[in-house]
């Protein structure tokens, strides 16, 4: 198993993992309308543009790509962490999160924040993140409820 920075050539894979996780995992906690509005936000063209602009994405690879995470160093924020829906429960999320936290710490981040989905809240809580408040993100025509969380690294 290895972790590496993503390149522009990885945009389609990142988009697919995002979309499939939202469709097959987050759909337990969000309405069909929210899912329909959320999925297009992660289109390949948008991710390719973000990668070209220097946004950091990391890929966890175990034969093929099983996880993806994004990090915004200047904002001290974990932007996303998605594990392929068929690979849940195998420790991939924990491993990728530890790596991204370590990367952030090595680059001067003392406290990392994130906007957790309802689905991932207990995962982050078990990893030492504390709840600050409820929040939401506008995705298309739908509000996606989240929980703002933080952790001292």
PDB file of C-alpha atoms in Angstrom:
ATOM      1  CA  UNK A   1       0.000   0.000   0.000  1.00  0.00           C
ATOM      2  CA  UNK A   2       1.297   3.457  -0.826  1.00  0.00           C
ATOM      3  CA  UNK A   3       0.190   7.080  -0.786  1.00  0.00           C
ATOM      4  CA  UNK A   4       1.182   9.645  -3.364  1.00  0.00           C
ATOM      5  CA  UNK A   5       0.220  13.124  -4.512  1.00  0.00           C
ATOM      6  CA  UNK A   6      -2.311  13.114  -7.301  1.00  0.00           C
ATOM      7  CA  UNK A   7      -1.600  14.552 -10.734  1.00  0.00           C
ATOM      8  CA  UNK A   8      -3.898  16.028 -13.378  1.00  0.00           C
ATOM      9  CA  UNK A   9      -4.023  12.579 -14.991  1.00  0.00           C
ATOM     10  CA  UNK A  10      -5.753  11.274 -11.830  1.00  0.00           C
ATOM     11  CA  UNK A  11      -8.736  13.649 -12.106  1.00  0.00           C
ATOM     12  CA  UNK A  12     -11.126  11.056 -13.580  1.00  0.00           C
ATOM     13  CA  UNK A  13     -10.285   8.511 -10.850  1.00  0.00           C
ATOM     14  CA  UNK A  14     -10.738  11.133  -8.119  1.00  0.00           C
ATOM     15  CA  UNK A  15     -14.085  12.178  -9.603  1.00  0.00           C
ATOM     16  CA  UNK A  16     -15.287   8.563  -9.801  1.00  0.00           C
ATOM     17  CA  UNK A  17     -14.363   7.794  -6.177  1.00  0.00           C
ATOM     18  CA  UNK A  18     -16.056  11.009  -4.982  1.00  0.00           C
ATOM     19  CA  UNK A  19     -19.229  10.326  -6.959  1.00  0.00           C
ATOM     20  CA  UNK A  20     -19.482   6.637  -6.085  1.00  0.00           C
ATOM     21  CA  UNK A  21     -18.937   7.291  -2.370  1.00  0.00           C
ATOM     22  CA  UNK A  22     -21.607   9.986  -2.340  1.00  0.00           C
ATOM     23  CA  UNK A  23     -24.009   7.759  -4.290  1.00  0.00           C
ATOM     24  CA  UNK A  24     -23.446   4.527  -2.330  1.00  0.00           C
ATOM     25  CA  UNK A  25     -22.403   5.673   1.151  1.00  0.00           C
ATOM     26  CA  UNK A  26     -23.613   9.224   1.851  1.00  0.00           C
ATOM     27  CA  UNK A  27     -27.023   8.388   0.398  1.00  0.00           C
ATOM     28  CA  UNK A  28     -27.812   6.717   3.750  1.00  0.00           C
ATOM     29  CA  UNK A  29     -27.895  10.137   5.428  1.00  0.00           C
ATOM     30  CA  UNK A  30     -28.904  12.565   2.681  1.00  0.00           C
ATOM     31  CA  UNK A  31     -31.964  12.900   0.458  1.00  0.00           C
ATOM     32  CA  UNK A  32     -32.023  11.868  -3.209  1.00  0.00           C
ATOM     33  CA  UNK A  33     -32.204  15.574  -4.174  1.00  0.00           C
ATOM     34  CA  UNK A  34     -29.121  16.384  -2.091  1.00  0.00           C
ATOM     35  CA  UNK A  35     -27.223  13.478  -3.668  1.00  0.00           C
ATOM     36  CA  UNK A  36     -28.249  14.570  -7.204  1.00  0.00           C
ATOM     37  CA  UNK A  37     -27.003  18.119  -6.540  1.00  0.00           C
ATOM     38  CA  UNK A  38     -23.817  17.019  -4.753  1.00  0.00           C
ATOM     39  CA  UNK A  39     -22.429  14.567  -7.317  1.00  0.00           C
ATOM     40  CA  UNK A  40     -21.899  17.066 -10.198  1.00  0.00           C
ATOM     41  CA  UNK A  41     -19.703  19.271  -7.979  1.00  0.00           C
ATOM     42  CA  UNK A  42     -16.972  16.627  -8.297  1.00  0.00           C
ATOM     43  CA  UNK A  43     -16.858  16.393 -12.094  1.00  0.00           C
ATOM     44  CA  UNK A  44     -13.535  15.471 -13.712  1.00  0.00           C
ATOM     45  CA  UNK A  45     -13.101  18.903 -15.361  1.00  0.00           C
ATOM     46  CA  UNK A  46     -13.447  20.714 -12.018  1.00  0.00           C
ATOM     47  CA  UNK A  47     -10.979  18.403 -10.278  1.00  0.00           C
ATOM     48  CA  UNK A  48      -8.530  18.750 -13.173  1.00  0.00           C
ATOM     49  CA  UNK A  49      -8.775  22.550 -12.809  1.00  0.00           C
ATOM     50  CA  UNK A  50      -8.184  22.369  -9.036  1.00  0.00           C
ATOM     51  CA  UNK A  51      -5.133  20.150  -9.559  1.00  0.00           C
ATOM     52  CA  UNK A  52      -3.726  22.567 -12.137  1.00  0.00           C
ATOM     53  CA  UNK A  53      -4.237  25.402  -9.628  1.00  0.00           C
ATOM     54  CA  UNK A  54      -2.148  23.500  -7.098  1.00  0.00           C
ATOM     55  CA  UNK A  55      -4.770  21.994  -4.802  1.00  0.00           C
ATOM     56  CA  UNK A  56      -3.284  19.017  -2.997  1.00  0.00           C
ATOM     57  CA  UNK A  57      -4.918  15.651  -3.504  1.00  0.00           C
ATOM     58  CA  UNK A  58      -3.479  12.413  -2.171  1.00  0.00           C
ATOM     59  CA  UNK A  59      -4.238   8.917  -3.432  1.00  0.00           C
ATOM     60  CA  UNK A  60      -4.117   5.723  -1.371  1.00  0.00           C
ATOM     61  CA  UNK A  61      -3.203   2.842  -3.626  1.00  0.00           C
ATOM     62  CA  UNK A  62      -3.540  -0.859  -2.887  1.00  0.00           C
ATOM     63  CA  UNK A  63      -3.308  -2.450  -6.361  1.00  0.00           C
ATOM     64  CA  UNK A  64      -5.678   0.293  -7.551  1.00  0.00           C
ATOM     65  CA  UNK A  65      -6.773   3.613  -6.077  1.00  0.00           C
ATOM     66  CA  UNK A  66      -8.988   2.989  -3.052  1.00  0.00           C
ATOM     67  CA  UNK A  67      -8.970   6.426  -1.413  1.00  0.00           C
ATOM     68  CA  UNK A  68      -8.555  10.109  -2.104  1.00  0.00           C
ATOM     69  CA  UNK A  69      -8.136  13.101   0.164  1.00  0.00           C
ATOM     70  CA  UNK A  70      -7.687  16.815  -0.415  1.00  0.00           C
ATOM     71  CA  UNK A  71      -5.868  19.272   1.809  1.00  0.00           C
ATOM     72  CA  UNK A  72      -5.920  23.065   1.807  1.00  0.00           C
ATOM     73  CA  UNK A  73      -2.733  24.001   3.648  1.00  0.00           C
ATOM     74  CA  UNK A  74      -3.299  27.776   3.691  1.00  0.00           C
ATOM     75  CA  UNK A  75      -6.709  27.275   5.299  1.00  0.00           C
ATOM     76  CA  UNK A  76      -5.487  24.461   7.588  1.00  0.00           C
ATOM     77  CA  UNK A  77      -8.422  22.431   6.315  1.00  0.00           C
ATOM     78  CA  UNK A  78      -8.984  18.853   5.277  1.00  0.00           C
ATOM     79  CA  UNK A  79     -11.133  19.369   2.201  1.00  0.00           C
ATOM     80  CA  UNK A  80     -12.204  15.783   1.631  1.00  0.00           C
ATOM     81  CA  UNK A  81     -11.511  12.161   2.385  1.00  0.00           C
ATOM     82  CA  UNK A  82     -13.296   9.529   0.325  1.00  0.00           C
ATOM     83  CA  UNK A  83     -12.712   5.788   0.355  1.00  0.00           C
ATOM     84  CA  UNK A  84     -14.057   3.609  -2.438  1.00  0.00           C
ATOM     85  CA  UNK A  85     -17.398   2.272  -1.210  1.00  0.00           C
ATOM     86  CA  UNK A  86     -16.302  -1.329  -1.779  1.00  0.00           C
ATOM     87  CA  UNK A  87     -13.225  -0.820   0.450  1.00  0.00           C
ATOM     88  CA  UNK A  88     -14.844   0.502   3.629  1.00  0.00           C
ATOM     89  CA  UNK A  89     -13.964  -1.090   6.959  1.00  0.00           C
ATOM     90  CA  UNK A  90     -10.425  -2.112   5.988  1.00  0.00           C
ATOM     91  CA  UNK A  91      -8.493   0.741   7.639  1.00  0.00           C
ATOM     92  CA  UNK A  92      -7.863   2.694   4.446  1.00  0.00           C
ATOM     93  CA  UNK A  93      -9.573   5.847   5.739  1.00  0.00           C
ATOM     94  CA  UNK A  94      -7.573   5.806   8.964  1.00  0.00           C
ATOM     95  CA  UNK A  95      -4.316   5.321   7.113  1.00  0.00           C
ATOM     96  CA  UNK A  96      -4.985   8.103   4.606  1.00  0.00           C
ATOM     97  CA  UNK A  97      -6.125  10.483   7.362  1.00  0.00           C
ATOM     98  CA  UNK A  98      -2.955   9.840   9.400  1.00  0.00           C
ATOM     99  CA  UNK A  99      -0.838  10.541   6.339  1.00  0.00           C
ATOM    100  CA  UNK A 100      -2.620  13.807   5.495  1.00  0.00           C
ATOM    101  CA  UNK A 101      -2.493  14.958   9.132  1.00  0.00           C
ATOM    102  CA  UNK A 102       1.255  14.244   9.206  1.00  0.00           C
ATOM    103  CA  UNK A 103       1.767  16.089   5.926  1.00  0.00           C
ATOM    104  CA  UNK A 104      -0.143  19.089   7.280  1.00  0.00           C
ATOM    105  CA  UNK A 105       1.868  19.083  10.516  1.00  0.00           C
ATOM    106  CA  UNK A 106       5.181  18.896   8.632  1.00  0.00           C
ATOM    107  CA  UNK A 107       4.034  21.947   6.669  1.00  0.00           C
ATOM    108  CA  UNK A 108       3.289  24.075   9.743  1.00  0.00           C
ATOM    109  CA  UNK A 109      -0.363  23.289  10.474  1.00  0.00           C
ATOM    110  CA  UNK A 110      -0.978  23.014  14.236  1.00  0.00           C
ATOM    111  CA  UNK A 111      -4.751  22.599  14.131  1.00  0.00           C
ATOM    112  CA  UNK A 112      -6.658  20.986  11.286  1.00  0.00           C
ATOM    113  CA  UNK A 113     -10.325  21.668  10.664  1.00  0.00           C
ATOM    114  CA  UNK A 114     -12.875  19.954   8.472  1.00  0.00           C
ATOM    115  CA  UNK A 115     -16.548  19.969   7.591  1.00  0.00           C
ATOM    116  CA  UNK A 116     -17.671  16.399   8.226  1.00  0.00           C
ATOM    117  CA  UNK A 117     -20.673  14.872   6.569  1.00  0.00           C
ATOM    118  CA  UNK A 118     -23.287  13.351   8.836  1.00  0.00           C
ATOM    119  CA  UNK A 119     -22.108   9.990   7.498  1.00  0.00           C
ATOM    120  CA  UNK A 120     -18.449  10.478   8.511  1.00  0.00           C
ATOM    121  CA  UNK A 121     -19.012  12.267  11.837  1.00  0.00           C
ATOM    122  CA  UNK A 122     -18.340   9.251  14.085  1.00  0.00           C
ATOM    123  CA  UNK A 123     -15.229   8.336  12.058  1.00  0.00           C
ATOM    124  CA  UNK A 124     -13.668  11.750  12.698  1.00  0.00           C
ATOM    125  CA  UNK A 125     -14.831  11.841  16.309  1.00  0.00           C
ATOM    126  CA  UNK A 126     -13.073   8.506  16.892  1.00  0.00           C
ATOM    127  CA  UNK A 127      -9.904  10.008  15.358  1.00  0.00           C
ATOM    128  CA  UNK A 128      -9.792  12.823  17.924  1.00  0.00           C
ATOM    129  CA  UNK A 129     -11.711  15.573  16.137  1.00  0.00           C
ATOM    130  CA  UNK A 130     -14.068  17.662  18.257  1.00  0.00           C
ATOM    131  CA  UNK A 131     -17.340  19.167  17.151  1.00  0.00           C
ATOM    132  CA  UNK A 132     -17.461  22.950  16.919  1.00  0.00           C
ATOM    133  CA  UNK A 133     -20.912  23.510  15.406  1.00  0.00           C
ATOM    134  CA  UNK A 134     -23.324  22.437  12.710  1.00  0.00           C
ATOM    135  CA  UNK A 135     -22.762  23.965   9.295  1.00  0.00           C
ATOM    136  CA  UNK A 136     -23.816  23.408   5.704  1.00  0.00           C
ATOM    137  CA  UNK A 137     -22.478  23.632   2.169  1.00  0.00           C
ATOM    138  CA  UNK A 138     -24.518  24.755  -0.814  1.00  0.00           C
ATOM    139  CA  UNK A 139     -24.238  22.129  -3.552  1.00  0.00           C
ATOM    140  CA  UNK A 140     -26.165  23.172  -6.622  1.00  0.00           C
ATOM    141  CA  UNK A 141     -29.709  23.821  -5.411  1.00  0.00           C
ATOM    142  CA  UNK A 142     -29.401  21.868  -2.153  1.00  0.00           C
ATOM    143  CA  UNK A 143     -27.896  22.512   1.248  1.00  0.00           C
ATOM    144  CA  UNK A 144     -25.743  19.657   2.537  1.00  0.00           C
ATOM    145  CA  UNK A 145     -25.640  19.580   6.341  1.00  0.00           C
ATOM    146  CA  UNK A 146     -22.189  19.184   7.873  1.00  0.00           C
ATOM    147  CA  UNK A 147     -20.458  19.403  11.227  1.00  0.00           C
ATOM    148  CA  UNK A 148     -17.473  21.712  11.612  1.00  0.00           C
ATOM    149  CA  UNK A 149     -14.775  19.833  13.519  1.00  0.00           C
ATOM    150  CA  UNK A 150     -11.196  20.498  14.572  1.00  0.00           C
ATOM    151  CA  UNK A 151      -8.169  18.628  15.906  1.00  0.00           C
ATOM    152  CA  UNK A 152      -4.870  19.753  17.353  1.00  0.00           C
ATOM    153  CA  UNK A 153      -2.054  18.010  15.492  1.00  0.00           C
TER     154      UNK A 153
END
